[in-house]
């Protein structure tokens, strides 16, 4: 059983690593930008204080759709856009491979806000990964007003669909491609 899990994890890691950070076509980039704008509009409607929090950050990344699934071996993947001063500066993707007690699948939107340029630059250079104890705040009304950075990072998650008996952001890794 352990060998099957190890092989599955290796295959999933290779599949995730093969994905490119930015969509290949201009249409793909336009579609991603539209998805990000729709996601942000929906989240701002649910919590008007979120925009104020993001505007005070050094930058932020919005992932409109992250798919996550697993049965013992699992993983997640999503593409997003990185913003500085409200302007898109590049594309990012997140990936995560996991082994352990997990079953199911889910889709969620995720926003990562950076307190300072230091954390933003770590993210852009691919040097930022979330530890197993990283926590995300579920997006709901007023959460932006009371949100706090943990180690210079604030993570917001909005469940979209699905159910999974494991829901962490620990172990996520990122890549960045300038626009």
mmCIF file with all atom_site columns, C-alpha atoms in Angstrom:
data_model
loop_
_atom_site.group_PDB
_atom_site.id
_atom_site.type_symbol
_atom_site.label_atom_id
_atom_site.label_alt_id
_atom_site.label_comp_id
_atom_site.label_asym_id
_atom_site.label_entity_id
_atom_site.label_seq_id
_atom_site.pdbx_PDB_ins_code
_atom_site.Cartn_x
_atom_site.Cartn_y
_atom_site.Cartn_z
_atom_site.occupancy
_atom_site.B_iso_or_equiv
_atom_site.pdbx_formal_charge
_atom_site.auth_seq_id
_atom_site.auth_comp_id
_atom_site.auth_asym_id
_atom_site.auth_atom_id
_atom_site.pdbx_PDB_model_num
ATOM 1   C CA . UNK A 1 1   ? 0.000   0.000  0.000   1.00 0.00 ? 1   UNK A CA 1
ATOM 2   C CA . UNK A 1 2   ? 2.831   2.386  0.868   1.00 0.00 ? 2   UNK A CA 1
ATOM 3   C CA . UNK A 1 3   ? 4.464   1.711  -2.497  1.00 0.00 ? 3   UNK A CA 1
ATOM 4   C CA . UNK A 1 4   ? 1.212   2.478  -4.364  1.00 0.00 ? 4   UNK A CA 1
ATOM 5   C CA . UNK A 1 5   ? 0.879   5.759  -2.480  1.00 0.00 ? 5   UNK A CA 1
ATOM 6   C CA . UNK A 1 6   ? 4.502   6.682  -3.264  1.00 0.00 ? 6   UNK A CA 1
ATOM 7   C CA . UNK A 1 7   ? 4.091   5.907  -6.973  1.00 0.00 ? 7   UNK A CA 1
ATOM 8   C CA . UNK A 1 8   ? 0.808   7.819  -7.082  1.00 0.00 ? 8   UNK A CA 1
ATOM 9   C CA . UNK A 1 9   ? 2.399   10.817 -5.401  1.00 0.00 ? 9   UNK A CA 1
ATOM 10  C CA . UNK A 1 10  ? 5.297   10.796 -7.850  1.00 0.00 ? 10  UNK A CA 1
ATOM 11  C CA . UNK A 1 11  ? 2.941   10.617 -10.845 1.00 0.00 ? 11  UNK A CA 1
ATOM 12  C CA . UNK A 1 12  ? 0.783   13.426 -9.495  1.00 0.00 ? 12  UNK A CA 1
ATOM 13  C CA . UNK A 1 13  ? 3.837   15.601 -8.814  1.00 0.00 ? 13  UNK A CA 1
ATOM 14  C CA . UNK A 1 14  ? 5.098   15.079 -12.363 1.00 0.00 ? 14  UNK A CA 1
ATOM 15  C CA . UNK A 1 15  ? 1.676   15.868 -13.835 1.00 0.00 ? 15  UNK A CA 1
ATOM 16  C CA . UNK A 1 16  ? 1.395   19.060 -11.796 1.00 0.00 ? 16  UNK A CA 1
ATOM 17  C CA . UNK A 1 17  ? 4.959   20.107 -12.645 1.00 0.00 ? 17  UNK A CA 1
ATOM 18  C CA . UNK A 1 18  ? 4.209   19.713 -16.359 1.00 0.00 ? 18  UNK A CA 1
ATOM 19  C CA . UNK A 1 19  ? 1.539   22.460 -16.247 1.00 0.00 ? 19  UNK A CA 1
ATOM 20  C CA . UNK A 1 20  ? 2.630   25.893 -17.444 1.00 0.00 ? 20  UNK A CA 1
ATOM 21  C CA . UNK A 1 21  ? 2.191   28.928 -15.234 1.00 0.00 ? 21  UNK A CA 1
ATOM 22  C CA . UNK A 1 22  ? 0.436   31.203 -17.754 1.00 0.00 ? 22  UNK A CA 1
ATOM 23  C CA . UNK A 1 23  ? -2.223  30.056 -20.191 1.00 0.00 ? 23  UNK A CA 1
ATOM 24  C CA . UNK A 1 24  ? -0.651  29.427 -23.616 1.00 0.00 ? 24  UNK A CA 1
ATOM 25  C CA . UNK A 1 25  ? -3.089  31.421 -25.736 1.00 0.00 ? 25  UNK A CA 1
ATOM 26  C CA . UNK A 1 26  ? -4.249  35.010 -25.486 1.00 0.00 ? 26  UNK A CA 1
ATOM 27  C CA . UNK A 1 27  ? -7.815  33.670 -25.248 1.00 0.00 ? 27  UNK A CA 1
ATOM 28  C CA . UNK A 1 28  ? -6.767  31.550 -22.254 1.00 0.00 ? 28  UNK A CA 1
ATOM 29  C CA . UNK A 1 29  ? -5.208  34.593 -20.588 1.00 0.00 ? 29  UNK A CA 1
ATOM 30  C CA . UNK A 1 30  ? -8.339  36.656 -21.276 1.00 0.00 ? 30  UNK A CA 1
ATOM 31  C CA . UNK A 1 31  ? -10.547 33.878 -19.869 1.00 0.00 ? 31  UNK A CA 1
ATOM 32  C CA . UNK A 1 32  ? -8.434  33.668 -16.713 1.00 0.00 ? 32  UNK A CA 1
ATOM 33  C CA . UNK A 1 33  ? -8.579  37.442 -16.273 1.00 0.00 ? 33  UNK A CA 1
ATOM 34  C CA . UNK A 1 34  ? -12.369 37.378 -16.673 1.00 0.00 ? 34  UNK A CA 1
ATOM 35  C CA . UNK A 1 35  ? -12.630 34.527 -14.131 1.00 0.00 ? 35  UNK A CA 1
ATOM 36  C CA . UNK A 1 36  ? -10.487 36.513 -11.666 1.00 0.00 ? 36  UNK A CA 1
ATOM 37  C CA . UNK A 1 37  ? -12.624 39.649 -12.134 1.00 0.00 ? 37  UNK A CA 1
ATOM 38  C CA . UNK A 1 38  ? -15.864 37.682 -11.640 1.00 0.00 ? 38  UNK A CA 1
ATOM 39  C CA . UNK A 1 39  ? -14.448 35.992 -8.552  1.00 0.00 ? 39  UNK A CA 1
ATOM 40  C CA . UNK A 1 40  ? -13.322 39.304 -7.068  1.00 0.00 ? 40  UNK A CA 1
ATOM 41  C CA . UNK A 1 41  ? -16.706 40.911 -7.770  1.00 0.00 ? 41  UNK A CA 1
ATOM 42  C CA . UNK A 1 42  ? -18.481 37.988 -6.058  1.00 0.00 ? 42  UNK A CA 1
ATOM 43  C CA . UNK A 1 43  ? -16.139 38.102 -3.053  1.00 0.00 ? 43  UNK A CA 1
ATOM 44  C CA . UNK A 1 44  ? -16.410 41.882 -2.682  1.00 0.00 ? 44  UNK A CA 1
ATOM 45  C CA . UNK A 1 45  ? -20.192 41.530 -2.718  1.00 0.00 ? 45  UNK A CA 1
ATOM 46  C CA . UNK A 1 46  ? -19.970 38.954 0.092   1.00 0.00 ? 46  UNK A CA 1
ATOM 47  C CA . UNK A 1 47  ? -17.428 41.064 2.032   1.00 0.00 ? 47  UNK A CA 1
ATOM 48  C CA . UNK A 1 48  ? -16.967 44.738 1.085   1.00 0.00 ? 48  UNK A CA 1
ATOM 49  C CA . UNK A 1 49  ? -14.082 45.025 3.606   1.00 0.00 ? 49  UNK A CA 1
ATOM 50  C CA . UNK A 1 50  ? -11.948 42.597 1.583   1.00 0.00 ? 50  UNK A CA 1
ATOM 51  C CA . UNK A 1 51  ? -11.006 45.247 -1.015  1.00 0.00 ? 51  UNK A CA 1
ATOM 52  C CA . UNK A 1 52  ? -9.722  47.586 1.715   1.00 0.00 ? 52  UNK A CA 1
ATOM 53  C CA . UNK A 1 53  ? -7.544  44.814 3.141   1.00 0.00 ? 53  UNK A CA 1
ATOM 54  C CA . UNK A 1 54  ? -6.104  43.962 -0.291  1.00 0.00 ? 54  UNK A CA 1
ATOM 55  C CA . UNK A 1 55  ? -5.504  47.620 -1.155  1.00 0.00 ? 55  UNK A CA 1
ATOM 56  C CA . UNK A 1 56  ? -3.311  47.930 1.966   1.00 0.00 ? 56  UNK A CA 1
ATOM 57  C CA . UNK A 1 57  ? -1.265  44.853 1.078   1.00 0.00 ? 57  UNK A CA 1
ATOM 58  C CA . UNK A 1 58  ? 2.027   44.898 -0.859  1.00 0.00 ? 58  UNK A CA 1
ATOM 59  C CA . UNK A 1 59  ? 0.348   42.668 -3.425  1.00 0.00 ? 59  UNK A CA 1
ATOM 60  C CA . UNK A 1 60  ? -1.988  39.716 -3.767  1.00 0.00 ? 60  UNK A CA 1
ATOM 61  C CA . UNK A 1 61  ? -2.727  36.705 -5.933  1.00 0.00 ? 61  UNK A CA 1
ATOM 62  C CA . UNK A 1 62  ? -6.231  35.597 -6.878  1.00 0.00 ? 62  UNK A CA 1
ATOM 63  C CA . UNK A 1 63  ? -6.882  31.982 -7.872  1.00 0.00 ? 63  UNK A CA 1
ATOM 64  C CA . UNK A 1 64  ? -10.506 31.823 -9.089  1.00 0.00 ? 64  UNK A CA 1
ATOM 65  C CA . UNK A 1 65  ? -10.652 28.025 -9.208  1.00 0.00 ? 65  UNK A CA 1
ATOM 66  C CA . UNK A 1 66  ? -8.451  25.545 -7.412  1.00 0.00 ? 66  UNK A CA 1
ATOM 67  C CA . UNK A 1 67  ? -9.336  21.901 -7.881  1.00 0.00 ? 67  UNK A CA 1
ATOM 68  C CA . UNK A 1 68  ? -8.395  19.495 -5.135  1.00 0.00 ? 68  UNK A CA 1
ATOM 69  C CA . UNK A 1 69  ? -8.985  15.781 -4.900  1.00 0.00 ? 69  UNK A CA 1
ATOM 70  C CA . UNK A 1 70  ? -7.639  12.612 -3.475  1.00 0.00 ? 70  UNK A CA 1
ATOM 71  C CA . UNK A 1 71  ? -8.015  9.163  -2.124  1.00 0.00 ? 71  UNK A CA 1
ATOM 72  C CA . UNK A 1 72  ? -5.032  8.564  0.155   1.00 0.00 ? 72  UNK A CA 1
ATOM 73  C CA . UNK A 1 73  ? -2.855  10.230 -2.527  1.00 0.00 ? 73  UNK A CA 1
ATOM 74  C CA . UNK A 1 74  ? -4.123  13.634 -3.588  1.00 0.00 ? 74  UNK A CA 1
ATOM 75  C CA . UNK A 1 75  ? -3.269  16.932 -5.082  1.00 0.00 ? 75  UNK A CA 1
ATOM 76  C CA . UNK A 1 76  ? -4.501  20.333 -6.089  1.00 0.00 ? 76  UNK A CA 1
ATOM 77  C CA . UNK A 1 77  ? -3.851  22.779 -8.890  1.00 0.00 ? 77  UNK A CA 1
ATOM 78  C CA . UNK A 1 78  ? -5.027  26.249 -9.880  1.00 0.00 ? 78  UNK A CA 1
ATOM 79  C CA . UNK A 1 79  ? -4.003  29.252 -11.945 1.00 0.00 ? 79  UNK A CA 1
ATOM 80  C CA . UNK A 1 80  ? -4.288  32.867 -10.927 1.00 0.00 ? 80  UNK A CA 1
ATOM 81  C CA . UNK A 1 81  ? -3.171  36.424 -11.463 1.00 0.00 ? 81  UNK A CA 1
ATOM 82  C CA . UNK A 1 82  ? -0.842  38.456 -9.233  1.00 0.00 ? 82  UNK A CA 1
ATOM 83  C CA . UNK A 1 83  ? -1.599  42.130 -8.531  1.00 0.00 ? 83  UNK A CA 1
ATOM 84  C CA . UNK A 1 84  ? 0.482   45.018 -7.204  1.00 0.00 ? 84  UNK A CA 1
ATOM 85  C CA . UNK A 1 85  ? -1.211  48.384 -6.616  1.00 0.00 ? 85  UNK A CA 1
ATOM 86  C CA . UNK A 1 86  ? -4.364  46.975 -8.232  1.00 0.00 ? 86  UNK A CA 1
ATOM 87  C CA . UNK A 1 87  ? -2.548  46.218 -11.506 1.00 0.00 ? 87  UNK A CA 1
ATOM 88  C CA . UNK A 1 88  ? -1.955  42.713 -12.879 1.00 0.00 ? 88  UNK A CA 1
ATOM 89  C CA . UNK A 1 89  ? 1.792   42.031 -12.938 1.00 0.00 ? 89  UNK A CA 1
ATOM 90  C CA . UNK A 1 90  ? 1.868   38.343 -13.817 1.00 0.00 ? 90  UNK A CA 1
ATOM 91  C CA . UNK A 1 91  ? 0.424   34.868 -13.706 1.00 0.00 ? 91  UNK A CA 1
ATOM 92  C CA . UNK A 1 92  ? 0.837   32.268 -11.013 1.00 0.00 ? 92  UNK A CA 1
ATOM 93  C CA . UNK A 1 93  ? -0.060  28.686 -10.431 1.00 0.00 ? 93  UNK A CA 1
ATOM 94  C CA . UNK A 1 94  ? -0.333  26.725 -7.236  1.00 0.00 ? 94  UNK A CA 1
ATOM 95  C CA . UNK A 1 95  ? 0.148   23.036 -6.790  1.00 0.00 ? 95  UNK A CA 1
ATOM 96  C CA . UNK A 1 96  ? 0.036   20.647 -3.906  1.00 0.00 ? 96  UNK A CA 1
ATOM 97  C CA . UNK A 1 97  ? 0.640   16.931 -3.607  1.00 0.00 ? 97  UNK A CA 1
ATOM 98  C CA . UNK A 1 98  ? -0.482  15.097 -0.477  1.00 0.00 ? 98  UNK A CA 1
ATOM 99  C CA . UNK A 1 99  ? -0.434  11.624 1.001   1.00 0.00 ? 99  UNK A CA 1
ATOM 100 C CA . UNK A 1 100 ? -2.517  10.640 3.994   1.00 0.00 ? 100 UNK A CA 1
ATOM 101 C CA . UNK A 1 101 ? -6.035  10.355 5.302   1.00 0.00 ? 101 UNK A CA 1
ATOM 102 C CA . UNK A 1 102 ? -8.099  12.096 2.628   1.00 0.00 ? 102 UNK A CA 1
ATOM 103 C CA . UNK A 1 103 ? -11.002 11.309 0.372   1.00 0.00 ? 103 UNK A CA 1
ATOM 104 C CA . UNK A 1 104 ? -13.145 13.345 -2.012  1.00 0.00 ? 104 UNK A CA 1
ATOM 105 C CA . UNK A 1 105 ? -12.792 16.373 -4.188  1.00 0.00 ? 105 UNK A CA 1
ATOM 106 C CA . UNK A 1 106 ? -13.530 20.056 -4.000  1.00 0.00 ? 106 UNK A CA 1
ATOM 107 C CA . UNK A 1 107 ? -13.177 23.327 -5.831  1.00 0.00 ? 107 UNK A CA 1
ATOM 108 C CA . UNK A 1 108 ? -12.447 26.621 -4.130  1.00 0.00 ? 108 UNK A CA 1
ATOM 109 C CA . UNK A 1 109 ? -11.273 30.172 -4.826  1.00 0.00 ? 109 UNK A CA 1
ATOM 110 C CA . UNK A 1 110 ? -8.191  31.392 -2.972  1.00 0.00 ? 110 UNK A CA 1
ATOM 111 C CA . UNK A 1 111 ? -6.636  34.797 -2.389  1.00 0.00 ? 111 UNK A CA 1
ATOM 112 C CA . UNK A 1 112 ? -3.163  35.224 -0.939  1.00 0.00 ? 112 UNK A CA 1
ATOM 113 C CA . UNK A 1 113 ? -2.257  38.698 0.351   1.00 0.00 ? 113 UNK A CA 1
ATOM 114 C CA . UNK A 1 114 ? 1.324   39.739 1.112   1.00 0.00 ? 114 UNK A CA 1
ATOM 115 C CA . UNK A 1 115 ? 2.077   42.142 3.974   1.00 0.00 ? 115 UNK A CA 1
ATOM 116 C CA . UNK A 1 116 ? 5.373   43.393 2.539   1.00 0.00 ? 116 UNK A CA 1
ATOM 117 C CA . UNK A 1 117 ? 7.405   43.403 -0.658  1.00 0.00 ? 117 UNK A CA 1
ATOM 118 C CA . UNK A 1 118 ? 9.657   40.759 0.937   1.00 0.00 ? 118 UNK A CA 1
ATOM 119 C CA . UNK A 1 119 ? 6.880   38.115 1.023   1.00 0.00 ? 119 UNK A CA 1
ATOM 120 C CA . UNK A 1 120 ? 5.655   39.172 -2.422  1.00 0.00 ? 120 UNK A CA 1
ATOM 121 C CA . UNK A 1 121 ? 9.162   38.749 -3.860  1.00 0.00 ? 121 UNK A CA 1
ATOM 122 C CA . UNK A 1 122 ? 9.539   35.341 -2.190  1.00 0.00 ? 122 UNK A CA 1
ATOM 123 C CA . UNK A 1 123 ? 6.287   34.328 -3.854  1.00 0.00 ? 123 UNK A CA 1
ATOM 124 C CA . UNK A 1 124 ? 7.359   35.655 -7.262  1.00 0.00 ? 124 UNK A CA 1
ATOM 125 C CA . UNK A 1 125 ? 10.710  33.846 -7.010  1.00 0.00 ? 125 UNK A CA 1
ATOM 126 C CA . UNK A 1 126 ? 9.031   30.538 -6.178  1.00 0.00 ? 126 UNK A CA 1
ATOM 127 C CA . UNK A 1 127 ? 10.530  30.531 -2.683  1.00 0.00 ? 127 UNK A CA 1
ATOM 128 C CA . UNK A 1 128 ? 7.229   30.573 -0.824  1.00 0.00 ? 128 UNK A CA 1
ATOM 129 C CA . UNK A 1 129 ? 5.551   27.375 0.288   1.00 0.00 ? 129 UNK A CA 1
ATOM 130 C CA . UNK A 1 130 ? 3.003   27.054 3.026   1.00 0.00 ? 130 UNK A CA 1
ATOM 131 C CA . UNK A 1 131 ? 3.892   24.967 6.024   1.00 0.00 ? 131 UNK A CA 1
ATOM 132 C CA . UNK A 1 132 ? 1.573   22.300 7.365   1.00 0.00 ? 132 UNK A CA 1
ATOM 133 C CA . UNK A 1 133 ? 0.245   24.736 9.987   1.00 0.00 ? 133 UNK A CA 1
ATOM 134 C CA . UNK A 1 134 ? -0.706  27.477 7.509   1.00 0.00 ? 134 UNK A CA 1
ATOM 135 C CA . UNK A 1 135 ? -4.304  28.521 8.014   1.00 0.00 ? 135 UNK A CA 1
ATOM 136 C CA . UNK A 1 136 ? -6.813  30.014 5.653   1.00 0.00 ? 136 UNK A CA 1
ATOM 137 C CA . UNK A 1 137 ? -9.758  32.219 6.578   1.00 0.00 ? 137 UNK A CA 1
ATOM 138 C CA . UNK A 1 138 ? -13.118 31.299 5.067   1.00 0.00 ? 138 UNK A CA 1
ATOM 139 C CA . UNK A 1 139 ? -14.484 34.279 3.177   1.00 0.00 ? 139 UNK A CA 1
ATOM 140 C CA . UNK A 1 140 ? -17.648 35.717 4.685   1.00 0.00 ? 140 UNK A CA 1
ATOM 141 C CA . UNK A 1 141 ? -18.970 39.171 5.463   1.00 0.00 ? 141 UNK A CA 1
ATOM 142 C CA . UNK A 1 142 ? -16.595 41.287 7.550   1.00 0.00 ? 142 UNK A CA 1
ATOM 143 C CA . UNK A 1 143 ? -13.628 38.932 7.449   1.00 0.00 ? 143 UNK A CA 1
ATOM 144 C CA . UNK A 1 144 ? -11.485 41.466 5.559   1.00 0.00 ? 144 UNK A CA 1
ATOM 145 C CA . UNK A 1 145 ? -11.849 43.934 8.417   1.00 0.00 ? 145 UNK A CA 1
ATOM 146 C CA . UNK A 1 146 ? -10.590 41.495 11.048  1.00 0.00 ? 146 UNK A CA 1
ATOM 147 C CA . UNK A 1 147 ? -8.050  39.542 8.950   1.00 0.00 ? 147 UNK A CA 1
ATOM 148 C CA . UNK A 1 148 ? -4.491  39.291 10.224  1.00 0.00 ? 148 UNK A CA 1
ATOM 149 C CA . UNK A 1 149 ? -1.254  38.314 8.515   1.00 0.00 ? 149 UNK A CA 1
ATOM 150 C CA . UNK A 1 150 ? 0.534   35.194 9.704   1.00 0.00 ? 150 UNK A CA 1
ATOM 151 C CA . UNK A 1 151 ? 4.249   35.276 8.846   1.00 0.00 ? 151 UNK A CA 1
ATOM 152 C CA . UNK A 1 152 ? 3.504   38.111 6.400   1.00 0.00 ? 152 UNK A CA 1
ATOM 153 C CA . UNK A 1 153 ? 0.809   36.183 4.527   1.00 0.00 ? 153 UNK A CA 1
ATOM 154 C CA . UNK A 1 154 ? -2.999  36.217 4.731   1.00 0.00 ? 154 UNK A CA 1
ATOM 155 C CA . UNK A 1 155 ? -4.943  33.452 2.977   1.00 0.00 ? 155 UNK A CA 1
ATOM 156 C CA . UNK A 1 156 ? -8.638  33.680 2.129   1.00 0.00 ? 156 UNK A CA 1
ATOM 157 C CA . UNK A 1 157 ? -10.621 30.717 0.790   1.00 0.00 ? 157 UNK A CA 1
ATOM 158 C CA . UNK A 1 158 ? -14.120 30.492 -0.632  1.00 0.00 ? 158 UNK A CA 1
ATOM 159 C CA . UNK A 1 159 ? -15.521 26.965 -1.076  1.00 0.00 ? 159 UNK A CA 1
ATOM 160 C CA . UNK A 1 160 ? -17.229 26.639 -4.460  1.00 0.00 ? 160 UNK A CA 1
ATOM 161 C CA . UNK A 1 161 ? -18.225 22.986 -4.825  1.00 0.00 ? 161 UNK A CA 1
ATOM 162 C CA . UNK A 1 162 ? -17.527 19.487 -3.610  1.00 0.00 ? 162 UNK A CA 1
ATOM 163 C CA . UNK A 1 163 ? -16.705 17.860 -0.340  1.00 0.00 ? 163 UNK A CA 1
ATOM 164 C CA . UNK A 1 164 ? -13.406 16.619 0.922   1.00 0.00 ? 164 UNK A CA 1
ATOM 165 C CA . UNK A 1 165 ? -12.526 15.071 4.255   1.00 0.00 ? 165 UNK A CA 1
ATOM 166 C CA . UNK A 1 166 ? -9.257  17.061 4.324   1.00 0.00 ? 166 UNK A CA 1
ATOM 167 C CA . UNK A 1 167 ? -8.991  20.764 3.671   1.00 0.00 ? 167 UNK A CA 1
ATOM 168 C CA . UNK A 1 168 ? -5.586  22.276 4.315   1.00 0.00 ? 168 UNK A CA 1
ATOM 169 C CA . UNK A 1 169 ? -3.448  24.743 2.392   1.00 0.00 ? 169 UNK A CA 1
ATOM 170 C CA . UNK A 1 170 ? -0.217  23.397 3.898   1.00 0.00 ? 170 UNK A CA 1
ATOM 171 C CA . UNK A 1 171 ? 2.356   22.261 1.387   1.00 0.00 ? 171 UNK A CA 1
ATOM 172 C CA . UNK A 1 172 ? 1.164   24.444 -1.468  1.00 0.00 ? 172 UNK A CA 1
ATOM 173 C CA . UNK A 1 173 ? 3.912   25.653 -3.782  1.00 0.00 ? 173 UNK A CA 1
ATOM 174 C CA . UNK A 1 174 ? 3.791   28.370 -6.414  1.00 0.00 ? 174 UNK A CA 1
ATOM 175 C CA . UNK A 1 175 ? 5.344   29.553 -9.631  1.00 0.00 ? 175 UNK A CA 1
ATOM 176 C CA . UNK A 1 176 ? 5.201   33.039 -11.125 1.00 0.00 ? 176 UNK A CA 1
ATOM 177 C CA . UNK A 1 177 ? 5.488   34.346 -14.673 1.00 0.00 ? 177 UNK A CA 1
ATOM 178 C CA . UNK A 1 178 ? 5.612   38.118 -15.313 1.00 0.00 ? 178 UNK A CA 1
ATOM 179 C CA . UNK A 1 179 ? 2.920   39.500 -17.591 1.00 0.00 ? 179 UNK A CA 1
#
